[in-house]
XYZ file of C-alpha atoms in Angstrom:
686
model
C 103.849 184.987 114.203
C 105.623 187.078 116.816
C 109.193 185.937 117.382
C 110.506 186.321 120.940
C 107.679 188.482 122.339
C 108.593 190.913 125.117
C 105.481 190.075 127.103
C 102.414 187.850 127.112
C 98.793 188.773 127.765
C 96.881 185.572 128.479
C 93.123 185.737 128.865
C 90.769 183.046 130.089
C 87.076 183.282 129.179
C 85.134 185.302 131.733
C 82.787 182.869 133.529
C 79.159 183.883 133.906
C 78.275 184.483 137.543
C 75.010 182.580 137.224
C 76.406 179.363 138.695
C 79.601 177.693 139.938
C 82.469 176.396 137.803
C 82.283 172.797 136.576
C 84.778 170.386 135.030
C 83.774 171.332 131.489
C 84.900 174.905 132.123
C 88.131 173.665 133.701
C 89.030 171.244 130.907
C 88.065 173.639 128.143
C 89.618 176.854 129.408
C 91.123 177.306 132.844
C 93.456 174.327 133.299
C 95.160 174.704 129.880
C 95.435 178.481 130.375
C 96.996 177.970 133.801
C 99.484 175.410 132.474
C 100.543 177.879 129.789
C 100.881 180.817 132.205
C 102.831 178.797 134.792
C 105.171 177.479 132.107
C 105.887 180.965 130.753
C 106.641 182.270 134.237
C 109.151 179.439 134.633
C 110.819 180.802 131.490
C 111.050 184.221 133.211
C 108.640 185.713 130.682
C 106.634 188.854 131.440
C 103.116 187.456 131.869
C 99.723 188.995 132.611
C 97.227 186.167 133.159
C 93.832 187.871 133.149
C 90.271 186.860 133.955
C 87.190 188.010 135.868
C 83.500 187.408 136.405
C 81.102 188.233 133.555
C 78.242 189.817 135.490
C 75.949 191.320 132.882
C 73.560 189.945 130.322
C 70.482 187.804 130.217
C 71.967 184.763 131.968
C 72.200 186.797 135.174
C 68.662 188.181 134.832
C 67.300 184.681 134.206
C 69.044 183.318 137.297
C 67.740 186.204 139.415
C 64.166 185.584 138.275
C 64.503 181.858 138.935
C 65.893 182.329 142.456
C 63.637 185.253 143.328
C 66.551 187.591 144.138
C 68.137 190.647 142.513
C 70.817 190.414 139.798
C 73.287 192.047 142.228
C 72.639 189.297 144.768
C 73.204 186.680 142.077
C 76.548 188.065 140.947
C 77.805 188.640 144.496
C 76.926 185.072 145.446
C 78.524 183.319 142.494
C 81.490 185.658 142.119
C 82.573 184.622 145.618
C 82.056 180.911 144.905
C 83.906 181.061 141.576
C 86.806 183.217 142.756
C 87.383 181.147 145.910
C 87.178 177.875 143.950
C 89.719 179.058 141.382
C 92.121 180.131 144.139
C 91.827 176.843 146.037
C 92.236 174.884 142.803
C 95.469 176.724 142.010
C 94.453 178.711 138.912
C 97.171 181.361 139.077
C 95.475 184.443 137.653
C 97.471 187.650 137.956
C 94.127 189.411 138.229
C 90.547 188.281 138.639
C 88.158 191.202 138.247
C 84.422 191.795 137.818
C 82.561 193.418 134.955
C 80.370 195.145 137.526
C 83.433 197.106 138.709
C 83.552 200.832 137.964
C 86.812 200.471 136.040
C 85.071 198.090 133.657
C 81.966 200.245 133.208
C 84.225 203.195 132.422
C 86.435 201.206 130.034
C 83.514 199.680 128.123
C 81.718 203.025 127.899
C 84.830 204.782 126.592
C 85.385 202.019 124.025
C 81.788 202.324 122.776
C 81.894 206.129 122.680
C 85.076 206.172 120.615
C 83.588 203.855 118.008
C 80.317 205.802 118.101
C 82.021 209.169 117.633
C 84.147 207.819 114.769
C 81.052 206.545 112.979
C 81.967 202.885 113.247
C 78.417 201.798 114.135
C 75.210 201.565 112.093
C 72.135 202.964 113.824
C 68.969 201.105 112.846
C 65.349 200.746 113.894
C 64.542 197.051 113.649
C 61.776 194.684 114.617
C 62.678 192.695 117.724
C 60.787 190.013 119.608
C 58.581 191.453 122.323
C 56.642 189.629 125.057
C 53.376 191.570 125.325
C 52.317 189.623 128.402
C 55.558 190.495 130.258
C 55.653 193.963 128.631
C 59.323 193.751 127.653
C 61.624 193.124 124.730
C 63.087 189.636 124.806
C 66.843 189.395 124.945
C 68.387 186.398 123.209
C 68.335 183.975 126.142
C 64.709 184.778 126.961
C 63.665 183.206 123.648
C 63.591 179.551 122.655
C 62.532 178.043 119.379
C 63.479 175.741 116.526
C 66.933 176.221 115.019
C 66.608 177.040 111.292
C 69.815 175.110 110.560
C 69.486 171.816 112.481
C 65.817 171.830 113.620
C 66.750 171.606 117.300
C 63.574 172.702 119.100
C 65.491 173.969 122.151
C 67.676 176.604 120.450
C 68.186 179.953 122.165
C 67.862 183.338 120.510
C 71.625 183.809 120.246
C 72.925 180.295 119.671
C 71.899 176.716 119.021
C 73.753 174.604 121.560
C 73.193 171.474 119.470
C 74.810 172.508 116.179
C 76.776 175.503 117.494
C 75.266 177.973 115.034
C 75.178 181.601 116.102
C 71.673 183.029 115.662
C 69.538 186.107 116.013
C 66.333 185.677 118.000
C 64.274 186.567 114.932
C 65.856 183.614 113.061
C 64.089 181.087 115.293
C 61.151 179.095 113.995
C 58.138 179.104 116.309
C 59.822 181.258 119.006
C 58.492 181.211 122.557
C 59.174 183.536 125.477
C 60.914 181.709 128.321
C 59.365 184.227 130.728
C 55.679 183.594 130.035
C 55.665 180.801 127.453
C 53.728 183.001 125.060
C 54.506 183.611 121.406
C 56.297 186.960 121.103
C 55.344 189.672 118.648
C 57.601 191.897 116.582
C 58.024 195.460 117.807
C 60.242 198.266 116.528
C 63.231 199.442 118.566
C 66.422 201.402 117.851
C 69.853 199.801 118.246
C 73.480 200.207 117.199
C 75.180 197.579 115.065
C 78.812 196.726 114.317
C 78.941 196.167 110.530
C 80.918 192.919 110.550
C 80.543 192.590 106.784
C 82.868 195.581 106.401
C 85.641 193.606 108.115
C 85.371 190.523 105.897
C 88.524 191.237 103.867
C 90.542 192.065 106.981
C 89.420 188.876 108.773
C 90.147 186.683 105.763
C 93.656 188.069 105.383
C 94.405 188.007 109.104
C 93.081 184.501 109.869
C 92.614 182.470 106.688
C 95.939 183.570 105.247
C 97.937 184.696 108.273
C 97.057 181.883 110.688
C 96.274 178.911 108.475
C 99.354 177.049 109.744
C 99.362 177.820 113.455
C 95.699 177.941 114.581
C 93.983 174.735 115.634
C 91.949 173.105 112.838
C 88.696 173.261 114.822
C 89.118 177.020 115.346
C 90.264 177.753 111.808
C 87.461 175.634 110.360
C 84.701 177.314 112.352
C 85.966 180.794 111.461
C 86.200 179.876 107.773
C 82.656 178.522 107.860
C 81.384 181.774 109.345
C 83.217 183.884 106.800
C 82.084 181.713 103.890
C 78.495 181.983 105.139
C 78.689 185.783 104.901
C 79.022 188.211 107.792
C 76.148 190.485 108.765
C 75.931 193.553 111.037
C 75.746 192.531 114.695
C 73.841 194.492 117.348
C 76.029 195.827 120.155
C 73.126 197.108 122.268
C 70.097 195.451 123.826
C 66.799 196.390 125.479
C 67.615 195.221 128.994
C 67.351 196.360 132.576
C 70.690 194.860 133.674
C 74.079 195.844 132.287
C 76.101 198.886 131.233
C 74.093 201.883 130.023
C 74.609 202.801 126.391
C 76.513 206.095 126.833
C 74.849 208.217 124.134
C 71.769 210.419 123.967
C 68.563 208.706 122.918
C 69.611 205.337 124.352
C 67.636 205.419 127.576
C 66.673 201.942 128.783
C 69.272 200.277 126.576
C 72.408 198.408 127.672
C 75.587 197.313 125.963
C 75.193 193.810 124.551
C 77.038 191.413 126.861
C 79.207 190.140 124.006
C 80.351 193.687 123.357
C 81.083 194.480 126.987
C 82.452 191.101 128.188
C 85.680 190.862 126.111
C 86.460 194.453 127.032
C 86.562 192.974 130.539
C 89.971 191.562 129.654
C 91.214 195.098 129.096
C 89.636 196.553 132.247
C 90.960 193.654 134.345
C 94.447 194.312 132.945
C 94.079 197.983 133.894
C 93.082 196.994 137.422
C 96.104 194.669 137.729
C 98.519 197.224 136.316
C 97.302 199.956 138.699
C 97.768 197.642 141.663
C 101.248 196.532 140.547
C 102.434 199.998 139.523
C 102.687 199.042 135.837
C 101.605 200.617 132.578
C 98.718 198.558 131.170
C 98.932 199.772 127.597
C 101.937 197.712 126.395
C 100.018 194.535 127.307
C 97.297 195.495 124.814
C 98.874 197.921 122.381
C 102.522 196.937 121.857
C 103.265 194.855 118.755
C 105.878 192.920 120.749
C 103.137 191.541 123.040
C 101.696 188.084 122.375
C 97.958 188.010 123.123
C 96.422 184.547 123.603
C 92.729 183.855 124.327
C 91.821 180.570 126.040
C 88.161 179.747 125.414
C 85.726 176.893 124.765
C 84.516 176.157 121.243
C 81.165 177.850 121.850
C 82.987 181.184 122.101
C 85.112 180.915 118.961
C 83.038 183.299 116.859
C 83.087 186.012 119.515
C 86.863 185.860 120.090
C 87.928 185.275 116.497
C 85.488 187.483 114.581
C 83.479 189.909 116.722
C 86.111 191.001 119.292
C 88.921 191.288 116.695
C 86.570 193.399 114.549
C 85.925 195.615 117.583
C 89.677 195.965 118.219
C 90.335 196.681 114.555
C 87.587 199.302 114.560
C 89.069 201.000 117.633
C 92.451 201.036 115.932
C 95.032 201.089 118.730
C 94.895 197.495 120.021
C 96.845 194.390 119.040
C 95.053 191.273 117.809
C 95.245 187.796 119.363
C 98.190 185.740 118.202
C 96.288 182.545 118.924
C 92.898 181.351 120.198
C 93.513 177.704 121.177
C 89.886 176.774 121.855
C 89.108 173.289 123.118
C 86.116 171.155 122.233
C 83.513 170.053 124.821
C 83.927 167.655 127.724
C 80.979 165.356 128.346
C 80.145 163.653 131.638
C 79.445 159.917 131.838
C 78.308 159.862 128.213
C 75.992 162.880 128.400
C 76.506 166.552 127.613
C 77.329 168.699 130.621
C 74.356 170.858 131.564
C 74.237 173.582 134.193
C 70.452 173.841 134.057
C 70.021 170.093 134.520
C 72.705 169.878 137.251
C 74.522 167.306 135.117
C 78.001 168.397 136.137
C 80.865 167.932 138.546
C 81.035 171.285 140.318
C 84.481 172.495 141.337
C 83.400 173.849 144.728
C 81.799 170.479 145.598
C 84.807 168.515 144.330
C 87.134 170.505 146.588
C 85.008 169.461 149.589
C 84.602 165.813 148.544
C 88.275 165.345 147.585
C 90.338 167.572 149.898
C 93.976 168.118 148.878
C 93.364 166.352 145.573
C 93.392 169.389 143.297
C 96.186 167.906 141.219
C 94.323 164.645 140.693
C 91.523 166.510 138.914
C 93.998 168.713 137.036
C 95.770 165.551 135.871
C 92.587 163.719 134.882
C 91.246 166.695 132.934
C 94.541 167.370 131.142
C 95.261 163.756 130.242
C 91.744 163.503 128.799
C 91.551 167.064 127.484
C 89.134 167.679 124.571
C 91.826 169.397 122.514
C 90.792 168.090 119.093
C 87.434 166.404 119.719
C 84.769 166.101 122.394
C 85.882 163.767 125.191
C 84.102 162.054 128.061
C 84.848 162.318 131.781
C 83.906 159.288 133.859
C 84.497 158.734 137.550
C 85.982 155.296 136.855
C 88.555 156.824 134.513
C 89.300 159.512 137.108
C 89.958 156.775 139.684
C 92.088 154.757 137.273
C 94.254 157.725 136.328
C 94.887 158.444 139.992
C 95.534 154.881 141.106
C 97.276 153.490 138.010
C 99.266 156.546 136.953
C 99.750 159.159 139.674
C 100.043 156.647 142.521
C 101.632 153.726 140.667
C 104.062 155.693 138.470
C 104.825 159.189 139.791
C 104.174 158.562 143.471
C 105.807 155.143 143.457
C 109.042 156.447 141.956
C 109.370 159.341 144.389
C 108.535 157.147 147.372
C 111.173 154.585 146.389
C 113.867 157.230 145.947
C 113.169 159.056 149.200
C 112.697 155.916 151.313
C 115.926 154.325 150.058
C 117.924 157.561 150.466
C 116.778 157.839 154.078
C 117.356 154.149 154.710
C 120.859 153.937 153.240
C 122.234 157.445 153.830
C 120.057 159.058 156.521
C 118.581 161.339 153.856
C 121.927 162.753 152.676
C 122.473 162.567 148.924
C 125.485 160.311 148.306
C 128.541 161.302 146.279
C 128.438 159.367 143.005
C 131.254 157.282 141.605
C 132.043 156.859 137.926
C 128.897 156.892 135.806
C 128.113 153.753 133.855
C 126.896 153.818 130.287
C 123.311 153.336 131.465
C 123.701 156.225 133.945
C 124.951 158.531 131.232
C 122.172 157.443 128.893
C 119.467 158.079 131.513
C 120.852 161.503 132.436
C 121.150 162.459 128.750
C 117.526 161.413 128.227
C 116.525 163.480 131.253
C 118.213 166.554 129.760
C 116.200 166.133 126.540
C 112.778 166.171 128.171
C 112.513 169.924 128.966
C 112.798 170.830 125.267
C 110.228 168.192 124.305
C 107.757 169.364 126.943
C 108.377 173.021 126.063
C 107.652 172.370 122.400
C 104.335 170.689 123.222
C 103.232 173.482 125.563
C 104.189 176.232 123.140
C 102.035 174.500 120.499
C 99.146 174.256 123.011
C 99.368 170.455 123.117
C 98.973 170.203 126.858
C 97.826 166.593 126.909
C 100.933 165.619 124.972
C 103.140 167.706 127.281
C 101.654 166.064 130.379
C 102.342 162.643 128.893
C 105.996 163.572 128.372
C 106.256 164.827 131.957
C 104.919 161.481 133.168
C 107.495 159.757 130.962
C 110.168 161.325 133.176
C 108.639 159.522 136.166
C 108.494 156.348 134.052
C 112.174 156.842 133.212
C 112.957 156.930 136.915
C 110.856 153.861 137.687
C 112.456 151.861 134.905
C 115.939 152.897 135.985
C 115.356 151.695 139.540
C 113.614 148.528 138.384
C 116.507 147.677 136.056
C 119.269 148.600 138.499
C 117.636 147.117 141.645
C 119.701 149.047 144.253
C 117.815 147.293 147.077
C 119.488 144.050 145.946
C 122.868 145.472 144.964
C 123.332 147.195 148.351
C 124.338 143.828 149.790
C 127.270 143.373 147.392
C 128.275 146.749 145.931
C 127.531 149.741 148.146
C 129.617 152.107 145.990
C 127.601 151.344 142.881
C 124.357 151.974 144.789
C 125.583 155.472 145.708
C 125.752 156.326 142.021
C 122.372 154.746 141.310
C 120.673 156.708 144.053
C 122.380 159.921 142.991
C 121.070 159.465 139.417
C 117.553 158.633 140.637
C 117.556 161.738 142.835
C 118.411 163.923 139.842
C 115.292 162.630 138.086
C 113.234 163.335 141.197
C 114.645 166.867 141.399
C 113.858 167.526 137.733
C 110.240 166.586 138.358
C 109.830 169.442 140.847
C 110.186 171.828 137.916
C 108.742 169.778 135.055
C 105.568 168.924 137.000
C 104.858 172.449 138.257
C 102.758 173.715 135.319
C 100.540 170.632 135.468
C 100.605 169.586 139.143
C 101.570 172.683 141.141
C 100.574 171.336 144.560
C 102.507 168.119 143.941
C 105.550 170.055 142.749
C 105.532 172.128 145.944
C 105.120 169.038 148.111
C 107.957 167.269 146.282
C 110.199 170.333 146.635
C 109.551 170.301 150.376
C 110.355 166.581 150.609
C 113.624 167.166 148.745
C 114.256 170.251 150.883
C 114.698 172.513 147.843
C 114.286 176.075 149.029
C 114.869 177.578 145.576
C 113.121 176.244 142.461
C 115.373 174.628 139.893
C 115.450 176.791 136.785
C 113.857 175.215 133.704
C 116.870 176.090 131.534
C 119.218 174.405 134.014
C 117.476 171.069 133.451
C 118.919 170.844 129.940
C 122.457 171.958 130.787
C 123.472 170.108 133.937
C 122.975 166.722 135.551
C 123.847 168.009 139.010
C 120.415 169.378 139.877
C 120.547 168.403 143.520
C 124.114 168.089 144.845
C 125.784 165.382 146.868
C 125.706 166.144 150.583
C 122.269 167.787 150.383
C 119.888 166.694 153.152
C 116.406 165.657 152.045
C 113.360 165.128 154.236
C 111.328 162.090 155.213
C 109.125 160.242 152.749
C 105.522 161.399 152.314
C 102.956 159.971 149.954
C 102.399 162.370 147.062
C 99.165 160.665 146.071
C 96.703 158.459 147.934
C 94.730 155.644 146.368
C 91.074 156.478 145.742
C 88.783 153.668 146.886
C 85.718 152.323 145.091
C 83.410 153.671 147.804
C 84.455 157.276 147.087
C 83.783 156.833 143.383
C 80.462 155.084 143.934
C 79.286 158.030 146.015
C 79.870 160.336 143.030
C 78.205 157.919 140.593
C 75.188 157.640 142.900
C 74.930 161.432 143.041
C 74.787 161.600 139.254
C 72.224 158.806 139.114
C 70.060 160.757 141.549
C 70.378 163.783 139.283
C 69.398 161.699 136.254
C 66.326 160.400 138.095
C 65.310 163.904 139.157
C 65.754 165.216 135.601
C 63.647 162.384 134.195
C 60.878 163.161 136.662
C 60.992 166.874 135.826
C 61.043 166.251 132.094
C 58.229 163.716 132.163
C 55.371 164.980 130.008
C 52.001 164.823 131.741
C 49.321 163.643 129.342
C 46.635 166.154 128.498
C 43.200 165.798 130.044
C 40.944 163.438 128.131
C 37.487 164.261 126.830
C 35.130 165.410 129.574
C 33.154 162.520 131.129
C 29.634 162.962 132.488
C 28.790 161.785 135.976
C 26.675 159.028 134.468
C 29.780 157.726 132.642
C 31.846 157.656 135.831
C 28.997 155.997 137.776
C 29.276 152.954 135.494
C 32.876 152.262 136.631
C 33.164 149.646 139.374
C 36.569 149.823 141.084
C 37.240 147.266 143.829
C 40.093 146.278 146.117
C 41.471 142.843 145.276
C 44.439 140.578 146.036
C 46.571 138.666 143.522
C 46.621 135.024 144.696
C 48.259 133.342 141.664
C 50.523 134.526 138.847
C 52.336 132.956 135.923
C 53.871 134.089 132.663
C 51.802 133.799 129.512
C 53.530 131.231 127.231
C 55.328 132.812 124.243
C 54.491 136.358 125.414
C 57.229 138.491 126.991
C 54.946 141.208 128.344
C 51.948 139.310 129.754
C 51.229 137.777 133.155
C 48.159 135.622 133.801
C 46.811 136.492 137.253
C 44.189 135.036 139.566
C 42.675 137.900 141.559
C 40.383 137.616 144.608
C 37.962 140.542 144.110
C 35.886 139.820 147.217
C 33.034 138.850 144.901
C 34.861 136.024 143.148
C 38.270 134.800 141.960
C 38.774 135.768 138.362
C 41.442 135.659 135.676
C 43.031 138.910 134.576
C 45.740 139.151 131.878
C 48.047 142.136 132.480
C 50.983 143.493 130.430
C 53.342 143.882 133.388
C 55.767 140.984 132.889
C 58.669 143.294 131.961
C 58.319 145.089 135.291
C 57.371 142.320 137.727
C 58.079 138.611 138.178
C 55.175 136.342 139.106
C 56.695 135.875 142.561
C 56.757 139.644 143.174
C 53.037 140.180 142.645
C 51.544 137.189 144.500
C 49.878 138.488 147.665
C 49.883 142.121 146.484
C 46.696 144.112 147.124
C 45.580 145.942 143.982
C 42.850 148.150 142.533
C 40.705 146.327 139.961
C 38.217 147.574 137.380
C 35.860 144.602 137.653
C 33.045 145.529 135.268
C 35.229 145.847 132.170
C 33.859 143.746 129.313
C 35.801 140.417 129.076
C 38.448 140.184 126.339
C 40.445 137.242 125.023
C 44.234 137.645 124.966
C 46.244 134.783 123.464
C 43.286 132.499 124.020
C 42.859 133.424 127.707
C 39.751 135.389 128.685
C 40.634 138.427 130.836
C 37.888 139.667 133.165
C 39.083 143.027 134.414
C 41.951 145.493 134.557
C 44.500 146.468 137.210
C 45.293 150.133 137.862
C 49.002 151.056 137.475
C 51.090 154.142 136.699
C 54.772 154.982 136.039
C 57.236 156.358 138.587
C 60.070 158.822 137.804
C 62.287 155.995 136.494
C 59.584 154.856 134.066
C 58.862 151.694 136.066
C 55.265 150.544 136.538
C 53.870 150.721 140.070
C 50.495 149.614 141.380
C 47.881 152.195 142.357
C 46.884 150.756 145.736
C 44.692 151.773 148.683
C 47.069 153.089 151.375
C 44.797 152.413 154.353
C 45.500 149.286 156.406
C 42.820 146.643 156.841
C 40.955 147.295 153.593
C 39.149 144.111 152.610
C 38.848 142.558 149.187
C 35.714 143.730 147.466
C 35.729 147.205 149.053
C 34.508 149.746 146.525
C 36.546 152.754 145.412
C 34.687 155.862 144.323
């Protein structure tokens, strides 16, 4: 491990510009990365917090085909949405670039050419999946099939999203083209491969021996599994029409594989930032005193811990990541987040629905962060964390302190008298918190760190509740001055301690306390006089507002509508039955009828016994609809009846016909009825 690094290069996974950002991305990558970067800046560390849009690869081409627009239109649209959402949400990137930028194309091309010229690639002609109907080779995401490891029938050609296995398209069982639905054929094509197997010893020494004590178990375990399974050469080029041209002769029509070009985007984005700021970019990627940290989700572990490090090692002049603190997945209301199924909470929509509540979402996602296992986001939990924690603990403490200071002293911080034992104990405890929080953040335990920050607010609440200055003011005004002074020191400390987690709240609190200069993190541990006597604070403002049930129900209803729409889309339509001759159809006698009586069949949960007026007669029909309708619901309902069906006894009751019903999107039975008014019983249908 690097001791006392001179600088930090922090990267956050480049989001695909094929859709907006959702809460899974935020919880897995961007919120923890931002907490870390903000904290380091508070320590006066030299930080480059780097990100950018990933704008190449099959995901973009697929989105363009689906929306009927060009790939360039796709990336321009979503790059704007993503970049603006990040900025409004307070993700404090030092640079947010694009892999479509010239500086990135040049950087990726130069990187490839150096490895090519030094003979680091294997050139091979291999059989790849080809869609003859579409007349094109199928990149990984244009192929679906059965995963050979877990039998998931919806695995993609590069990865099974169910078991997390990394695949090659040719590994799939029963592959199908997602473009035409046809079965692809194998066709020869030339590509360049990075021989990962040649880096096995290096990777084992670097990770399994060098980082066995400081990398997260989920990351270490996945890397070990990959290495134990045996590394194979990995293609770094693809037959595509969208991406960076392979910069060598004989590679016409081929592009750099997106997982070769995308991580180089960290380097090109750093170059872009350094040029703008008048800095030298190279120390941030090539100096051994630089600490490089990749923040990613668990689906990207193999690329950031095996493939990209192998690329950097092959190039020879770059440092390797000191840590890759990948998080697990965040689910939504018990189901896996899915961009394609719209099962997500989109950041850009959240910012509209919950204005000025960026910190509420940051808090909810951090306090429930999937750091060691998959976790579940629910709107009820989101509401509870806001109302029961941010409002009731943090907000309540600050409001009490500011209101009482304005009420008793016109907003001027009183001069304290002699500190009691409890005062000294509280202030000593306050001084200890910065080190505790720092330790948690530096070990990438952001959920733990947030909990300790909230304990500072709890400390303040308990102090006021125990001391009760609102009662003591009537008998001992001098003692109250000391109590309020102590409480104000806790409030002042929170402006700094909360900033990495709740930056908007920290700014608002600083404004309330009229602090023009941030309190230095190191000062919190060395002095109790954070905000001096005689300082004028402002009027009370609510830091957090209660979120009402109606706001939450609106979000739940939106998800329910999505679930209904997905069920309707996924519903399998039964195949056409055997062809019927006209003579067969002519035998069917369908009539309009009305249900005039209904009762449940004794000892049968599914059956209703109905009396139906068919216009010809009143007959008994037994129907298996009791789980969908009560007897009261169906009496008087006009229905379509097959009246010439041969009678059949059910539970001793002879049924003389059949009602026509079908299922709606929710799977509920509905009657197939004539929609014209005034249709009489007995009217024929045909």
